[in-house]
Amino acid sequence: MVRRRLRAHWSRFTRFLGVAFVVFLFGTAVLSVGMYAAVHHTAQPEFCNSCHIMEPYYESWVTSSHADVGCIECHYEPGAVETLHGKFEALSQLAKYVTRTQGTKPWAEVSDASCMRTGCHSVRMLEGRVSFERVAFDHRHHLLESRRGRRLRCVTCHSQIVQGDHLSVTSSVCFMCHFMPGPDGTIPERTGGCLVCHGPPQDVVLVEGREFRHAEYVERGVACEECHDPVVEGQGIVRRERCHSCHGEVGHIERIGETEFMHETHVTDHKVECFECHDDIHHGLLALPEPAPAAAEGCGSCHENSHDAALKVYSGQGAFGVEEQPSRMYQTRVVCRACHTGRSGRKATKTLASASMPHGPDGAPGHGAHGAHGGSTVARAGNIDCIHCHGTGFDGMLQSWQAAVTEQLVRIEPELDALAGRLAGEEDHPAWEPYREARANLELVLLDGSRGVHNVTYALDALRAGAERIERARELLGMEGGTDLMGGFRPTSRHGCDSCHAGIGGSALPSAAAAPFPHRSHLIDAGLDCDSCHSIEEHGRTLARDQCASCHHQESDGRDVSDCASCHDAQEGLLRGLEEPVAVPAGVMADMDCSECHGEPPALMQPTPQLCVLCHEEGYDALQHEWQAAVGEQLERLQPLLTELAGSLPRATDHPAWKAYHQTLRGFELVQRDGSRGAHNPSGALEGLRASAEGIDGLRALLELEELPSATEGFPFR
């Protein structure tokens, strides 16, 4: 009986076990399928996007180069245990999201092992240089070697910043490491030097719409920082309060000064962005400086700082009636010290500050009360600085610009003063407004002090706008006659040549040219443009001289080809003798006609010394060589002295040194324009140059330029 009952119970138990086993197998299968589906589903990037805080990261991933790589491929390290660990952390994050205990910013790390896993990146792929934004980058030096004593990781540079590009290179991290100042406050050359990352660009770079070739400047030895400086902003300071954005424990905050520990923990062990702790460091072409606004009180309410005026002209701002026209060098961030180097001779020059409002409250002129004040000493810039960067083609360009601007200043200022005298006592006259604007433009150019070098086209346009206002004021006052101010400005070229060659058409300071060309009569009177005589494609190459003869040596209405002096006045004056602009005795060939040496037009020639013996005795050709050598020697010796004087003249154009300087130029310019180097009249040429030499020494004493050599000491005896 008992045995029967046991057998029955066992039978029911075995049936139960069978059913339970079947249910278990079925449940296990269903659970396995469900778990697999859940694991598979939660491993998909779309599931990550279920949390709204992940949306910006998901969107950046979709458009990134890793769009075909699932999230877990990077965020889970290779290996089964590592995958389970990653899944556990993901579930923990999901739980925090469901319970609303998550932070405002999700935090995840990607290990180097994930980047280097099979099928992705490898060490071999990281060998060699790659190009990144004009930077030659080598992964080996950053991943396989310590940088600043720190072990870097892939995500040190390839990171995700809020809604930035997914795992893209974060340039600010590069700047933080390369431009972090050392203990002495300076950026180490081994990390911050330009050539550490950059090589000179080999291709043509467009700068404000114009082509620029770095190779030409590199070949001349121009250093990067001579043009691109400053290019770093910020020092990457760590502010203590930044720590509280992550840490609340006192123990952590107290270790802020332990640099080794802080970087080991945050950079090597964990992925914490540099700028989570450090202030940003910026690198590149920084924002352009802007002129300071006029002060409402104090000295600045009447007097403007000369540096502010220089910055206004350099940036092409501040003049009435002129559109903003920044200098090309300003647009390319060429800073002051790139040109003000002191290479040009004296190490410094005194700059005088003049009043920005040279009139009283009623608008009347007040030069006596508001004259030049104080000043500052700055490193001098000169012709040699132009040549250093731009090459010998810029030799004399600075003096040409200064001459063009000075010519207009000398023409306009007396007319402006005369206008002010006419306005005296008429306080409410409408002509005051154009007068004040014209005066402001003139004072801006004067106070700038460079006489156009900082921005020659803007300086001339400011003076032209001032001249327009003077003529408008004259009309309002009913003043007739006076100087034609507008007719005295430089011609313009449709090819834009005058943006550099601003001095064409004006009286020029000494240059390397043997005989200055009368551009104004050709460009304005004859209506020609630069390409009539110069090649645009070959940048200024002078075309064949026979083109000149096609006009000047052909008979036509109003032209007498035998009247050589109509064009060659300098040669005529030196040959025949003259009293003005400098006393020159007539030469021994003064009674001869030009055609006796040069032939009849249009078949003219340039005679050589060897042809002289056809009319003169043997050895006359050697004698002429001696004359030309003596005159040429003095021309070459006096030219740099005159250039030095031009840069040393005071800003105030009514200073007696200005008149003396122009008188000094006369003899030199006459001989230079003649072009024969004494062949027309050797004794007269030397007398003209002697007059200039004596004038140089007089100015040398007047301006107390002791370092300037004496000009007369090197002159031959009479």
XYZ file of C-alpha atoms in Angstrom:
718
model
C 0.000 0.000 0.000
C 2.700 2.366 1.017
C 4.775 1.291 -1.929
C 1.865 1.985 -4.281
C 1.437 5.463 -2.859
C 5.151 6.219 -3.201
C 5.099 5.034 -6.759
C 2.146 7.309 -7.529
C 3.805 10.310 -5.892
C 7.008 9.679 -7.783
C 5.105 9.383 -11.044
C 3.365 12.727 -10.417
C 6.705 14.302 -9.406
C 8.462 13.062 -12.536
C 5.598 14.374 -14.661
C 5.898 17.710 -12.839
C 9.632 17.730 -13.397
C 9.117 17.019 -17.068
C 6.596 19.817 -17.399
C 8.788 22.165 -15.342
C 11.792 21.290 -17.474
C 9.841 21.931 -20.642
C 8.567 25.219 -19.213
C 12.104 26.075 -18.084
C 13.513 25.339 -21.504
C 10.789 27.342 -23.152
C 11.177 30.195 -20.677
C 14.917 30.147 -21.082
C 14.572 30.268 -24.820
C 12.036 33.075 -24.645
C 14.163 34.937 -22.079
C 17.286 34.406 -24.158
C 15.580 35.708 -27.244
C 14.163 38.599 -25.240
C 17.490 39.376 -23.612
C 19.247 39.145 -26.930
C 16.677 41.449 -28.459
C 16.999 43.819 -25.513
C 20.779 43.740 -25.597
C 20.783 44.174 -29.345
C 18.232 46.976 -29.193
C 19.960 48.830 -26.378
C 23.266 48.536 -28.242
C 21.890 50.459 -31.215
C 22.731 54.159 -31.585
C 19.011 54.907 -31.950
C 18.406 53.636 -28.399
C 21.074 56.002 -27.096
C 19.081 58.810 -28.671
C 16.077 57.876 -26.499
C 17.477 60.153 -23.806
C 16.988 63.776 -24.869
C 20.332 64.769 -23.324
C 22.021 62.578 -25.940
C 20.361 64.248 -28.935
C 23.168 66.690 -29.825
C 25.750 63.901 -29.596
C 23.629 61.588 -31.720
C 23.067 64.259 -34.360
C 26.780 65.012 -34.579
C 27.532 61.270 -34.869
C 25.042 60.826 -37.742
C 26.893 63.409 -39.856
C 30.407 62.352 -38.822
C 32.969 60.101 -40.479
C 32.121 57.453 -37.804
C 28.438 57.247 -38.800
C 28.851 53.587 -39.810
C 30.462 52.680 -36.464
C 28.101 51.829 -33.593
C 28.369 53.651 -30.271
C 29.462 50.548 -28.347
C 32.344 49.936 -30.764
C 34.032 52.962 -29.253
C 32.471 53.281 -25.805
C 32.984 49.573 -24.864
C 36.576 48.371 -24.753
C 37.399 45.172 -26.695
C 36.808 41.930 -24.720
C 33.853 40.128 -23.075
C 34.553 41.384 -19.552
C 35.046 44.924 -20.797
C 31.769 44.700 -22.743
C 29.883 43.553 -19.605
C 31.498 46.397 -17.670
C 30.441 48.865 -20.337
C 26.904 47.463 -20.393
C 26.669 47.767 -16.611
C 27.746 51.405 -16.735
C 25.257 52.054 -19.527
C 22.436 50.494 -17.503
C 23.474 52.576 -14.520
C 23.261 55.687 -16.637
C 19.841 54.583 -17.937
C 18.652 54.057 -14.396
C 19.791 57.535 -13.415
C 17.941 58.969 -16.403
C 14.723 57.126 -15.497
C 14.954 58.206 -11.864
C 15.882 61.777 -12.867
C 19.158 61.646 -10.945
C 21.476 62.139 -13.921
C 23.704 65.190 -14.316
C 23.262 67.925 -16.899
C 26.084 66.574 -19.053
C 26.640 62.919 -19.925
C 30.171 61.744 -19.277
C 31.771 58.919 -21.198
C 35.303 57.916 -22.105
C 36.814 56.240 -25.142
C 39.980 54.283 -24.509
C 42.918 53.983 -26.889
C 42.191 50.236 -27.049
C 38.818 50.979 -28.648
C 40.441 53.179 -31.282
C 43.110 50.579 -31.997
C 40.772 47.563 -32.129
C 40.933 45.249 -35.142
C 39.328 46.730 -38.204
C 39.644 50.297 -37.000
C 42.856 52.239 -36.530
C 46.271 50.758 -35.976
C 49.694 51.951 -34.935
C 50.927 51.412 -38.477
C 48.300 53.829 -39.811
C 49.558 56.486 -37.426
C 53.107 56.476 -38.766
C 54.249 59.393 -40.872
C 53.024 62.945 -41.246
C 49.489 63.951 -42.128
C 48.216 67.347 -43.207
C 45.748 69.100 -40.940
C 44.730 72.717 -41.608
C 48.176 73.678 -43.008
C 49.856 71.816 -40.154
C 52.173 68.844 -40.721
C 51.152 66.512 -37.882
C 52.886 63.326 -36.682
C 50.898 61.015 -34.370
C 53.989 59.176 -33.137
C 55.403 62.157 -31.281
C 52.099 62.726 -29.499
C 50.994 59.165 -28.662
C 54.236 57.236 -28.305
C 56.227 59.969 -26.556
C 55.444 62.114 -23.541
C 54.392 65.670 -24.257
C 55.308 68.202 -21.556
C 55.792 65.167 -19.311
C 52.239 63.915 -19.908
C 51.044 60.727 -21.583
C 48.431 61.723 -24.154
C 45.551 59.633 -25.459
C 43.672 59.558 -28.745
C 40.768 61.489 -27.278
C 43.078 64.148 -25.899
C 42.893 65.736 -29.330
C 39.943 63.890 -30.953
C 37.024 64.823 -28.753
C 33.440 65.954 -28.613
C 32.622 69.424 -27.362
C 28.899 69.902 -26.690
C 27.440 70.028 -30.196
C 30.658 70.053 -32.169
C 31.803 67.572 -34.802
C 31.846 64.034 -33.443
C 35.367 62.976 -32.430
C 36.952 65.661 -34.544
C 40.287 67.281 -33.783
C 39.770 69.992 -31.187
C 42.238 72.716 -32.185
C 41.970 74.496 -28.839
C 43.604 71.478 -27.186
C 46.607 71.900 -29.492
C 46.836 75.566 -28.515
C 46.582 74.739 -24.831
C 49.602 72.470 -25.015
C 51.741 74.345 -27.531
C 51.206 77.872 -26.238
C 50.986 77.375 -22.483
C 53.547 79.800 -20.994
C 56.435 78.336 -19.027
C 57.396 79.296 -15.463
C 59.016 82.499 -16.755
C 55.782 83.578 -18.457
C 57.037 83.070 -22.023
C 56.005 80.439 -24.550
C 58.791 77.852 -25.023
C 60.292 77.980 -28.519
C 60.294 74.177 -28.773
C 56.479 74.118 -28.632
C 55.456 77.606 -29.733
C 57.837 78.255 -32.635
C 56.058 78.759 -35.951
C 58.083 76.137 -37.819
C 57.357 73.465 -35.193
C 53.996 72.940 -36.887
C 53.908 75.164 -39.952
C 56.105 75.243 -43.001
C 56.007 78.263 -45.301
C 52.888 77.887 -47.505
C 53.956 76.787 -50.943
C 50.754 77.677 -52.748
C 49.349 81.098 -53.530
C 47.295 82.544 -50.669
C 44.502 85.020 -51.263
C 44.782 87.982 -48.895
C 41.809 90.333 -49.096
C 41.241 89.234 -52.696
C 44.876 89.597 -53.771
C 47.407 86.854 -54.395
C 50.269 86.520 -51.925
C 53.299 84.229 -52.249
C 55.071 83.455 -48.991
C 58.039 81.855 -50.775
C 59.257 85.228 -52.069
C 59.411 86.620 -48.526
C 60.957 83.505 -47.018
C 63.735 83.672 -49.622
C 64.493 87.224 -48.489
C 64.868 85.998 -44.903
C 61.637 87.481 -43.542
C 60.722 85.671 -40.317
C 57.116 84.556 -39.709
C 56.688 86.745 -36.632
C 57.674 89.863 -38.585
C 54.216 89.791 -40.157
C 52.174 87.373 -38.047
C 52.516 88.722 -34.518
C 50.851 88.485 -32.100
C 49.068 85.241 -32.932
C 48.450 83.925 -29.399
C 45.866 85.260 -26.968
C 45.391 83.948 -23.435
C 47.605 82.136 -20.936
C 45.487 79.115 -20.006
C 45.114 80.112 -16.352
C 43.451 77.584 -14.007
C 40.896 79.308 -11.809
C 40.087 77.604 -8.522
C 36.340 78.085 -8.916
C 36.387 75.906 -12.054
C 37.090 72.880 -9.882
C 33.707 73.234 -8.160
C 31.885 72.548 -11.414
C 32.872 68.873 -11.002
C 34.100 68.392 -7.435
C 32.490 69.059 -4.097
C 34.932 67.221 -1.861
C 37.328 69.435 0.058
C 40.126 66.902 -0.348
C 40.034 67.182 -4.101
C 40.033 70.967 -4.150
C 43.010 71.170 -1.823
C 45.213 69.347 -4.354
C 44.807 71.996 -7.073
C 48.460 73.014 -6.771
C 49.777 69.478 -7.377
C 50.300 69.798 -11.126
C 51.679 66.287 -11.597
C 48.758 64.663 -9.801
C 46.175 66.857 -11.512
C 47.380 66.070 -15.036
C 47.926 62.379 -14.326
C 44.374 62.075 -13.016
C 42.591 64.263 -15.541
C 44.627 63.818 -18.743
C 46.160 60.338 -18.559
C 43.718 58.368 -16.363
C 40.529 60.133 -17.410
C 39.396 62.164 -20.377
C 38.801 65.659 -19.047
C 38.958 68.458 -21.616
C 41.805 70.907 -21.013
C 39.458 73.886 -21.141
C 37.259 72.380 -18.422
C 40.007 73.603 -16.088
C 42.107 76.074 -18.101
C 41.016 79.368 -19.623
C 41.022 79.226 -23.409
C 44.106 80.017 -25.472
C 43.423 81.337 -28.961
C 45.801 81.077 -31.905
C 45.601 82.468 -35.404
C 44.982 85.839 -36.994
C 43.582 87.703 -34.007
C 40.966 90.422 -34.169
C 42.201 93.683 -35.647
C 42.805 96.555 -33.207
C 40.299 99.374 -33.462
C 40.990 103.071 -32.823
C 39.941 104.172 -29.348
C 36.860 106.436 -29.166
C 37.484 110.091 -28.452
C 37.598 110.898 -24.753
C 34.763 113.003 -23.394
C 36.805 114.549 -20.597
C 40.379 115.456 -19.762
C 43.158 116.025 -22.280
C 41.573 113.593 -24.729
C 38.565 115.866 -25.190
C 40.802 118.268 -27.161
C 44.054 116.423 -27.830
C 44.290 113.124 -29.647
C 47.074 110.638 -29.037
C 49.371 110.366 -32.052
C 49.242 106.573 -31.862
C 45.428 106.699 -32.104
C 45.715 108.897 -35.191
C 48.247 106.491 -36.713
C 45.886 103.576 -36.048
C 43.000 105.476 -37.628
C 44.966 106.102 -40.810
C 46.357 102.546 -40.795
C 42.850 101.101 -40.400
C 41.385 103.618 -42.873
C 38.995 105.377 -40.513
C 38.320 108.815 -39.077
C 38.348 111.165 -42.072
C 35.281 113.090 -43.203
C 33.930 112.238 -46.629
C 36.085 109.127 -47.121
C 34.861 105.542 -47.017
C 36.676 103.102 -44.742
C 39.789 101.992 -46.579
C 42.106 99.899 -44.376
C 45.673 99.453 -45.471
C 46.398 96.038 -46.935
C 49.073 95.569 -44.286
C 46.493 96.336 -41.598
C 44.157 93.740 -43.106
C 46.926 91.127 -42.965
C 47.669 91.965 -39.291
C 51.132 93.447 -39.815
C 51.855 95.005 -36.425
C 53.788 98.211 -35.730
C 57.059 96.594 -34.674
C 57.282 94.688 -37.953
C 58.315 97.965 -39.608
C 59.489 100.058 -36.659
C 62.691 98.100 -36.165
C 65.358 100.805 -36.007
C 67.170 99.243 -38.998
C 67.125 102.519 -40.908
C 69.895 104.156 -38.899
C 69.079 105.847 -35.662
C 67.454 103.560 -33.144
C 64.615 105.892 -32.321
C 62.880 108.997 -33.565
C 60.940 111.629 -31.683
C 57.295 111.872 -32.654
C 55.402 115.009 -31.764
C 51.755 114.934 -30.777
C 49.696 117.810 -32.148
C 46.239 118.925 -31.189
C 43.333 117.211 -32.850
C 41.336 120.441 -32.446
C 43.654 123.334 -33.387
C 40.887 125.857 -32.806
C 39.123 127.337 -29.847
C 35.583 126.578 -28.675
C 34.252 129.084 -31.219
C 36.064 127.312 -34.052
C 38.683 129.995 -34.581
C 42.224 128.816 -35.270
C 44.379 128.551 -32.208
C 47.780 127.159 -33.212
C 49.520 129.234 -30.576
C 47.453 127.777 -27.770
C 47.138 124.274 -29.167
C 50.445 123.619 -30.816
C 52.579 120.510 -30.641
C 52.802 118.887 -27.226
C 55.144 116.359 -25.735
C 55.661 113.208 -27.704
C 57.018 109.712 -27.489
C 60.070 107.879 -28.731
C 59.498 104.933 -31.041
C 61.800 102.654 -33.014
C 62.341 104.177 -36.401
C 60.988 102.723 -39.649
C 62.570 103.508 -42.988
C 63.253 102.506 -46.565
C 65.401 99.559 -45.480
C 62.429 98.022 -43.661
C 60.385 98.111 -46.875
C 63.199 96.470 -48.833
C 63.767 93.828 -46.146
C 60.297 92.380 -46.680
C 59.261 93.455 -50.174
C 62.584 93.416 -52.005
C 64.505 96.029 -53.960
C 61.470 96.786 -56.107
C 60.191 98.847 -53.152
C 63.349 100.937 -52.938
C 62.255 104.562 -52.806
C 58.548 103.741 -52.490
C 58.364 105.133 -48.943
C 59.922 108.440 -50.007
C 57.586 108.605 -53.002
C 54.531 108.223 -50.758
C 55.813 110.815 -48.318
C 56.538 113.233 -51.144
C 53.028 112.833 -52.565
C 51.370 113.471 -49.195
C 53.761 116.289 -48.243
C 53.066 118.021 -51.549
C 49.347 118.092 -50.754
C 49.910 119.209 -47.160
C 52.049 122.124 -48.354
C 49.366 123.089 -50.904
C 46.308 122.719 -48.649
C 47.394 124.074 -45.266
C 47.967 127.711 -46.398
C 44.601 127.704 -48.175
C 42.948 126.345 -45.044
C 44.576 129.035 -42.908
C 43.444 131.712 -45.363
C 39.916 130.357 -45.193
C 40.022 130.473 -41.400
C 41.048 134.134 -41.536
C 38.141 134.878 -43.848
C 35.734 133.160 -41.431
C 36.970 135.090 -38.384
C 34.120 137.018 -36.829
C 31.389 135.114 -38.715
C 30.503 132.565 -36.052
C 27.244 131.317 -37.561
C 28.309 131.152 -41.191
C 27.468 127.794 -42.879
C 31.026 127.637 -44.242
C 32.257 126.679 -40.755
C 31.093 123.086 -41.156
C 33.136 122.257 -44.310
C 36.048 124.224 -42.821
C 36.055 122.174 -39.606
C 35.818 118.896 -41.550
C 38.681 119.943 -43.834
C 40.749 120.962 -40.797
C 40.018 117.628 -39.080
C 41.167 115.681 -42.157
C 44.356 117.720 -42.393
C 45.086 117.293 -38.685
C 44.460 113.547 -38.894
C 47.118 113.166 -41.598
C 49.511 115.482 -39.770
C 49.041 113.809 -36.393
C 49.523 110.366 -37.933
C 53.112 111.449 -38.551
C 53.973 108.926 -41.249
C 53.138 111.325 -44.096
C 51.142 108.637 -45.835
C 53.287 105.576 -45.211
C 50.725 103.949 -42.897
C 48.045 104.159 -45.600
C 48.960 106.384 -48.513
C 45.754 106.031 -50.527
C 43.603 106.842 -47.497
C 45.802 109.793 -46.506
C 45.561 111.270 -50.002
C 41.826 110.631 -50.177
C 41.416 112.359 -46.800
C 43.307 115.390 -48.102
C 41.309 115.328 -51.336
C 38.077 115.300 -49.325
C 39.489 118.196 -47.311
C 40.244 120.098 -50.527
C 36.660 119.539 -51.705
C 35.379 121.041 -48.450
C 37.671 124.052 -48.761
C 36.296 124.760 -52.226
C 32.739 124.302 -50.929
C 33.428 126.763 -48.118
C 34.869 129.219 -50.647
C 31.673 129.007 -52.660
C 29.567 129.652 -49.567
C 31.722 132.695 -48.789
C 31.710 133.943 -52.381
C 35.514 133.738 -52.573
C 36.745 133.692 -56.156
C 40.124 132.690 -57.503
C 42.655 130.990 -55.259
C 44.618 127.827 -55.848
C 42.939 125.033 -57.808
C 43.264 122.445 -55.047
C 41.430 119.615 -56.790
C 43.557 119.892 -59.933
C 46.729 119.188 -57.998
C 45.932 115.639 -56.880
C 47.485 112.478 -58.181
C 45.927 110.816 -61.213
C 44.230 107.457 -60.812
C 44.671 104.330 -62.888
C 41.939 101.911 -63.880
C 44.459 99.132 -63.190
C 44.898 100.228 -59.560
C 48.584 101.078 -60.041
C 48.210 104.253 -57.993
C 47.385 102.266 -54.840
C 51.147 101.693 -54.549
C 52.580 104.285 -56.918
C 50.782 107.145 -55.215
C 53.538 109.633 -55.944
C 53.156 109.621 -59.718
C 52.556 113.058 -61.102
C 53.945 114.952 -58.114
C 57.330 116.394 -57.260
C 59.336 113.415 -56.090
C 61.952 113.015 -53.412
C 65.309 111.633 -54.620
C 64.956 108.169 -56.069
C 67.097 105.694 -57.943
C 65.710 106.914 -61.267
C 68.129 108.987 -63.331
C 65.454 111.301 -64.708
C 61.970 111.540 -63.123
C 59.236 111.119 -65.700
C 56.431 113.725 -65.949
C 53.593 111.292 -65.302
C 50.998 113.983 -64.692
C 51.223 115.483 -68.178
C 50.837 112.047 -69.721
C 48.128 110.656 -67.438
C 46.011 113.799 -67.084
C 46.850 116.130 -69.963
C 47.254 113.389 -72.585
C 44.677 111.050 -71.010
C 46.943 108.008 -71.072
C 46.907 105.176 -68.538
C 49.814 103.261 -67.029
C 49.597 100.438 -69.572
C 50.436 102.908 -72.353
C 54.067 102.806 -71.238
C 54.235 99.905 -68.748
C 53.364 96.232 -68.930
C 50.581 95.211 -66.522
C 51.300 91.484 -66.920
C 55.017 91.897 -66.163
C 54.330 94.377 -63.369
C 55.627 97.702 -64.525
C 58.189 96.716 -67.138
C 58.787 99.848 -69.242
C 57.887 99.348 -72.869
C 60.186 100.340 -75.739
C 61.250 104.013 -75.740
C 60.471 104.357 -79.445
C 56.839 104.662 -78.371
C 57.766 108.038 -76.861
C 59.229 109.173 -80.149
C 56.041 108.187 -81.966
C 54.395 111.189 -80.284
C 57.105 113.581 -79.190
C 59.392 113.484 -82.211
C 56.719 113.782 -84.882
C 55.428 117.048 -86.280
C 51.819 117.735 -85.332
C 49.515 120.614 -84.494
C 50.922 122.567 -81.577
C 54.191 120.613 -81.430
C 57.588 121.898 -82.611
C 59.967 118.921 -82.641
C 62.968 121.250 -82.687
C 61.905 122.764 -79.338
C 63.775 120.261 -77.167
C 63.402 122.418 -74.038
C 59.624 121.912 -74.033
C 60.269 118.414 -72.640
C 63.932 118.457 -71.659
C 63.964 121.615 -69.537
C 66.480 120.242 -67.030
C 68.945 119.355 -69.777
C 68.419 122.751 -71.414
C 68.956 124.639 -68.161
C 72.096 122.743 -67.214
C 73.577 123.142 -70.697
C 72.848 126.868 -71.176
C 73.177 127.925 -67.524
C 70.460 129.335 -65.248
C 69.847 131.343 -62.086
C 66.819 129.462 -60.723
C 66.088 127.085 -59.075
C 69.843 127.090 -58.430
C 72.672 129.176 -59.890
C 74.539 127.126 -62.523
C 77.138 128.576 -64.912
C 76.726 127.867 -68.625
C 78.699 124.962 -70.031
C 81.386 125.159 -72.692
C 78.927 123.746 -75.251
C 76.150 126.203 -74.381
C 76.115 127.663 -77.892
C 75.696 124.308 -79.600
C 72.368 123.025 -80.850
C 71.021 119.737 -79.429
C 70.878 118.204 -82.896
C 74.675 118.500 -83.270
C 75.091 115.610 -80.811
C 71.674 113.920 -80.821
C 70.743 114.207 -84.492
C 67.558 115.476 -86.118
C 64.112 114.216 -85.026
C 62.639 111.704 -85.387
C 65.959 109.863 -85.974
C 67.509 110.769 -82.612
C 70.299 108.969 -80.803
C 71.956 108.843 -77.392
C 75.617 109.725 -78.057
C 78.345 107.778 -76.265
C 81.684 109.238 -75.081
C 83.398 107.451 -77.964
C 81.504 109.644 -80.467
C 82.921 112.812 -78.878
C 86.265 112.297 -80.599
C 84.553 112.875 -83.955
C 84.509 116.583 -83.115
C 87.007 116.843 -80.253
C 90.623 115.793 -79.885
C 91.812 112.311 -78.937
C 91.286 111.446 -75.294
C 88.134 113.546 -74.963
C 86.093 110.385 -74.470
C 88.202 109.411 -71.443
C 87.778 112.918 -70.064
C 84.014 112.648 -70.322
C 84.157 109.305 -68.494
C 85.968 111.096 -65.661
C 83.316 113.859 -65.531
C 80.479 111.351 -65.390
C 82.237 109.277 -62.734
C 82.777 112.369 -60.530
C 79.171 113.560 -60.886
C 77.784 110.023 -60.451
C 79.819 109.565 -57.260
C 78.298 112.703 -55.726
C 74.761 111.759 -56.776
C 75.096 108.365 -55.106
C 76.669 109.909 -51.985
C 74.099 112.678 -51.507
C 70.975 110.606 -52.174
C 70.954 108.636 -48.859
C 71.750 111.839 -46.945
C 68.721 113.572 -48.478
C 66.594 110.522 -47.720
C 67.767 110.640 -44.098
C 66.844 114.318 -43.909
C 63.383 113.642 -45.370
C 62.640 111.248 -42.518
C 63.927 113.709 -39.900
C 61.854 116.754 -40.843
C 59.438 117.981 -38.150
C 55.756 117.298 -38.658
C 54.779 120.969 -38.707
C 55.111 122.023 -42.353
C 55.571 125.685 -41.386
C 58.872 124.864 -39.669
C 61.813 126.673 -41.372
C 63.478 123.303 -41.997
C 60.863 122.501 -44.648
C 61.698 125.532 -46.791
C 65.404 124.878 -46.380
C 64.908 121.244 -47.368
C 63.111 122.102 -50.612
C 65.849 124.590 -51.479
C 68.431 121.907 -50.754
C 66.713 119.539 -53.164
C 66.885 121.900 -56.123
C 70.478 121.371 -57.207
C 70.304 117.623 -56.707
C 67.015 117.276 -58.603
C 68.320 119.396 -61.492
C 71.371 117.190 -62.006
C 69.376 114.020 -61.448
C 66.708 115.034 -63.963
C 69.347 116.006 -66.514
C 70.388 112.364 -66.653
C 73.718 112.920 -68.452
C 75.785 112.762 -65.235
C 77.664 115.887 -66.192
C 78.131 115.306 -69.917
C 76.096 118.425 -70.774
C 77.973 120.624 -68.291
C 80.328 118.916 -65.797
C 81.286 122.054 -63.864
C 77.664 123.233 -63.706
C 76.515 119.800 -62.486
C 79.090 119.794 -59.685
C 78.095 123.357 -58.705
C 74.449 122.288 -58.449
C 75.361 119.304 -56.310
C 77.679 121.431 -54.173
C 74.739 123.759 -53.425
C 72.723 120.760 -52.245
C 75.629 119.526 -50.123
C 75.900 122.902 -48.405
C 72.152 122.862 -47.818
C 72.387 119.387 -46.245
C 75.035 120.576 -43.811
C 72.920 123.617 -42.947
C 69.915 121.404 -42.159
C 72.170 118.994 -40.292
C 73.076 121.827 -37.917
C 69.523 123.216 -37.735
C 68.002 119.835 -36.798
C 70.999 118.822 -34.661
C 71.575 115.604 -36.601
C 75.072 114.925 -35.330
C 75.058 111.327 -36.550
C 74.443 112.473 -40.155
C 77.787 112.662 -42.059
C 78.915 115.997 -43.483
C 77.992 116.358 -47.164
C 80.562 118.997 -48.134
C 83.575 117.146 -46.701
C 83.406 114.582 -49.505
C 83.215 117.177 -52.293
C 86.092 117.794 -54.747
C 87.903 121.136 -54.660
C 86.838 123.846 -57.094
